[in-house]
Tab-separated table of C-alpha atoms in Angstrom:
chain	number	residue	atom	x	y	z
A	1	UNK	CA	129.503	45.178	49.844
A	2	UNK	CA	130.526	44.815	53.860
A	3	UNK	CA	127.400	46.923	54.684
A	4	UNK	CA	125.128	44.021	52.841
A	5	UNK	CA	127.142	41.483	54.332
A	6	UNK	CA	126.835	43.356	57.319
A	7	UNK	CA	122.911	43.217	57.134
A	8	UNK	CA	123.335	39.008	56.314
A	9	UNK	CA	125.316	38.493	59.646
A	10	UNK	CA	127.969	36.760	57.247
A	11	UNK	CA	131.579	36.350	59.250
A	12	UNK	CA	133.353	38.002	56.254
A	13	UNK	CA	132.285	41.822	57.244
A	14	UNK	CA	135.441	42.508	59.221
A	15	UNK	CA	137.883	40.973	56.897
A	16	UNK	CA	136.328	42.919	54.128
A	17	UNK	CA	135.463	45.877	55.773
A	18	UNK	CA	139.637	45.673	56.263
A	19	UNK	CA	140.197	45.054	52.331
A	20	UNK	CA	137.891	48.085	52.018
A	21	UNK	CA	140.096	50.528	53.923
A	22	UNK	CA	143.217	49.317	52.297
A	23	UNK	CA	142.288	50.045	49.026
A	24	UNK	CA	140.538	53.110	49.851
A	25	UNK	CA	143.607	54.776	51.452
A	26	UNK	CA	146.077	53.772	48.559
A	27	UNK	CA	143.454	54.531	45.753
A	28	UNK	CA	141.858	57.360	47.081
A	29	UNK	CA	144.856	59.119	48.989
A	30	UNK	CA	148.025	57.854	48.304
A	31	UNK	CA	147.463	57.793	43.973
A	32	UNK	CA	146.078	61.347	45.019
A	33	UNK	CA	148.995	62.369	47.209
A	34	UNK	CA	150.804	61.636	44.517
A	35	UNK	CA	149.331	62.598	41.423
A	36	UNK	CA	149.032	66.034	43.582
A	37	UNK	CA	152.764	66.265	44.099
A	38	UNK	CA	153.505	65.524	40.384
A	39	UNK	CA	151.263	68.797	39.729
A	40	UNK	CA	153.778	70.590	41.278
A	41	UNK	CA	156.917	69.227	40.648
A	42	UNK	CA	156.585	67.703	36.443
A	43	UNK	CA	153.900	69.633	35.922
A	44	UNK	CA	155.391	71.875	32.795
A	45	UNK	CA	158.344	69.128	31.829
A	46	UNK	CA	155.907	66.916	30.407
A	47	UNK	CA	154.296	67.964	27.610
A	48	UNK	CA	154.182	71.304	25.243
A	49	UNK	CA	153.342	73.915	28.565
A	50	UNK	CA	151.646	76.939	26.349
A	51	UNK	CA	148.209	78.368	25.861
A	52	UNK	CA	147.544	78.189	22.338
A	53	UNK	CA	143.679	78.397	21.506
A	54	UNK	CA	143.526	77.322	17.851
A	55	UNK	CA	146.077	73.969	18.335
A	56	UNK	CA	143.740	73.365	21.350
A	57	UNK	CA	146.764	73.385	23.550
A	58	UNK	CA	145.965	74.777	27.215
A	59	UNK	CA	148.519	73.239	29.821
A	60	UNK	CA	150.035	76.693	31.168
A	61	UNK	CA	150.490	77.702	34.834
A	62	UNK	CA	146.341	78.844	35.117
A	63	UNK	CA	145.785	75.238	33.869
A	64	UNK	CA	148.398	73.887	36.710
A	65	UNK	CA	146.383	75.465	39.789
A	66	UNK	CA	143.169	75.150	38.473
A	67	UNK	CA	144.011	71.080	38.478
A	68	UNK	CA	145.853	71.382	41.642
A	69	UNK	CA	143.272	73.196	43.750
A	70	UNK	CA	140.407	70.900	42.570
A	71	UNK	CA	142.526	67.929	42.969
A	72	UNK	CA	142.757	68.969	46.598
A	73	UNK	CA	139.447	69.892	47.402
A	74	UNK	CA	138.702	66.245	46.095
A	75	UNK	CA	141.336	65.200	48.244
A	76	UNK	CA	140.353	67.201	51.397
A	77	UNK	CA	136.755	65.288	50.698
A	78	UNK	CA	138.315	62.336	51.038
A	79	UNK	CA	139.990	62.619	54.435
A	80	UNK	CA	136.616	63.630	55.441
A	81	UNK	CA	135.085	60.205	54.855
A	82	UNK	CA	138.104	58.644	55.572
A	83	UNK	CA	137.806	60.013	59.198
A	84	UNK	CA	134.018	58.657	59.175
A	85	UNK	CA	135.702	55.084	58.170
A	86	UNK	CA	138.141	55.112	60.686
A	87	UNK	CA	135.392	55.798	63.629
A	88	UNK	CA	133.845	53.085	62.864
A	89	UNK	CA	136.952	50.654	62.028
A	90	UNK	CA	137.470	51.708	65.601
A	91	UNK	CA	134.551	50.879	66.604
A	92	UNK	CA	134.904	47.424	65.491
A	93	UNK	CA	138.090	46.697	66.342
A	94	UNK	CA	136.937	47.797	70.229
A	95	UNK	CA	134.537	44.324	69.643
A	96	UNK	CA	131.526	47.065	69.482
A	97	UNK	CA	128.577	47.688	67.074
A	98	UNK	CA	129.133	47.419	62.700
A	99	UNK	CA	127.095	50.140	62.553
A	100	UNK	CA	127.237	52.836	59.762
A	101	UNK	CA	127.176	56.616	61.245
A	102	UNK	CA	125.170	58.234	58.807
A	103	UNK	CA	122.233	55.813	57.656
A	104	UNK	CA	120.255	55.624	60.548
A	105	UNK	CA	120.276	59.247	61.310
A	106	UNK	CA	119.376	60.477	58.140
A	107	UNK	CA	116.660	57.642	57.558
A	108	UNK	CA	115.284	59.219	61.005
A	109	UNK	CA	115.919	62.826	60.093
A	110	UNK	CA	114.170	62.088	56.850
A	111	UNK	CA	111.497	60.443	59.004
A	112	UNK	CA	111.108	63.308	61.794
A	113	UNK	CA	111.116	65.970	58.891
A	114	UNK	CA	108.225	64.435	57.232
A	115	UNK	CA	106.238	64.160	59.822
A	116	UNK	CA	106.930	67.525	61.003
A	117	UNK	CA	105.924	68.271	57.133
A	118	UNK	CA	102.440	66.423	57.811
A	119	UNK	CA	101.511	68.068	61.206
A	120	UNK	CA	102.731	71.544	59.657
A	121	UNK	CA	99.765	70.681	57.036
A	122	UNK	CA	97.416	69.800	58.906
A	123	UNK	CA	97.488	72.887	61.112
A	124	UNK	CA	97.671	74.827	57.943
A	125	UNK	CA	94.090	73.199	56.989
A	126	UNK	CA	92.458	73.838	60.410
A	127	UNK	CA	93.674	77.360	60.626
A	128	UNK	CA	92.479	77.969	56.951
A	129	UNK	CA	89.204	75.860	57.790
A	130	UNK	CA	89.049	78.745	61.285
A	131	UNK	CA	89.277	81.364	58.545
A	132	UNK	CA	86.683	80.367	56.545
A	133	UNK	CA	84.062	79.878	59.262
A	134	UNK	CA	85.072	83.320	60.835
A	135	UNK	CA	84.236	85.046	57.287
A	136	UNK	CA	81.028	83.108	56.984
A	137	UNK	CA	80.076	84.177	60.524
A	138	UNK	CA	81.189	87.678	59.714
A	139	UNK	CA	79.306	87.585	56.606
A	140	UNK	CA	76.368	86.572	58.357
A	141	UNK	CA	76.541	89.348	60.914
A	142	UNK	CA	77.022	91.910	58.741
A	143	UNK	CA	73.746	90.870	56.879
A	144	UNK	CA	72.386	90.863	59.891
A	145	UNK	CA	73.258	94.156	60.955
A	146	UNK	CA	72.708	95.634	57.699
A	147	UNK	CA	68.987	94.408	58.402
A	148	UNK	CA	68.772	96.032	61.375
A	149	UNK	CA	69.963	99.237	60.015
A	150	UNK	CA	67.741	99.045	57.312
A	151	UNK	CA	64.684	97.956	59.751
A	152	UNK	CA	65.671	100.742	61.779
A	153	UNK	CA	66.168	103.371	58.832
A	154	UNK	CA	62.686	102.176	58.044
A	155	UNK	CA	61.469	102.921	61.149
A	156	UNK	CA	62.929	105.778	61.559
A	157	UNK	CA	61.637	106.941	58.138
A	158	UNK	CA	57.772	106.789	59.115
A	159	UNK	CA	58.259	107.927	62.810
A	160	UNK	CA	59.173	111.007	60.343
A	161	UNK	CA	56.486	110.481	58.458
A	162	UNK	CA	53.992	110.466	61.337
A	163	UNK	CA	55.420	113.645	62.923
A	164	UNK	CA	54.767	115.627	59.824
C-alpha cells in the first residue's frame, strides 16, 4: 500500500511506510523470535512428545529440529528484507528519494535481457541466412566443376579416340 501511495504523491507514504515497519518487525521477527525460542525450551512439555505412526502422533526430537531449522531459515529470510527496508527507511528519513531498491533494476534487467535476447536472434538468422547462401554457392560450384570434369573427361575421351 505505501508503494501505491507512493506512486499518487499522497502525504501519507511516510507515516505508513512507518506503520509498515512496525508491524513487520513484531509480526515477522519478534512472534518468530519467539515462537523459535519456545521450540527449544516447551517444545516436548506440551503435548504427548512420541513417534507413534498408526495414532498419527509425530512430535519427537526429529520433529523439534526439523521445525526449528525451517523456522529459522524463514527467519534468516526475513532479516534479509528487513535490511532492504531499513535502507530505504534510511533513505527517507535522510529527506532523500521513496524509492524501492529492487523494482527498477529488475524492470531494467528484465528489459536489457530481452533485448540482448532479440539481437542474439537476429544474429542467429543472419548467420544461418550466411549458411545457406554459402551451401547454395557451394552447390553451384560443385555442379560447375563437376561439368568441367565431365567436359574435360569428354574431351579427353576422343583425344583418345583420335590417337587410336
Amino acid at each position: 500500500t505505501s508503494k501505491t501511495l507512493s506512486y499518487l504523491d499522497s502525504r501519507f507514504v511516510s507515516t505508513y511506510f512507518g506503520i509498515f515497519i512496525a508491524v513487520w518487525v513484531y509480526l515477522r521477527h519478534y512472534i518468530n523470535l519467539v515462537i523459535l525460542y519456545s521450540i527449544t525450551t516447551t517444545f516436548t512439555t506440551v503435548g504427548p512428545y512420541v513417534l507413534n505412526w498408526e495414532t498419527q502422533q509425530y512430535k519427537c526430537w526429529i520433529s523439534q529440529y526439523i521445525t526449528f531449522s525451517l523456522l529459522a531459515a524463514l527467519q534468516a529470510i526475513n532479516i534479509f528484507w528487513l535490511y532492504y527496508i531499513g535502507r530505504v527507511a534510511v533513505r527517507v528519513m535522510r529527506g532523500g528519494e521513496k524509492k524501492d531498491d529492487r523494482s527498477d533494476d529488475e524492470e531494467e534487467d528484465d528489459n536489457v535481457q530481452a533485448k540482448e535476447e532479440v539481437q542474439e536472434r537476429k544474429k542467429e538468422r543472419r548467420e544461418l541466412r550466411a549458411t545457406q547462401e554459402q551451401g547454395l554457392v557451394d552447390q553451384q560450384l560443385k555442379s560447375e566443376l563437376n561439368g568441367h570434369v565431365v567436359e574435360s573427361a569428354a574431351t579427353a575421351n576422343g583425344d583418345l579416340k583420335k590417337r587410336r
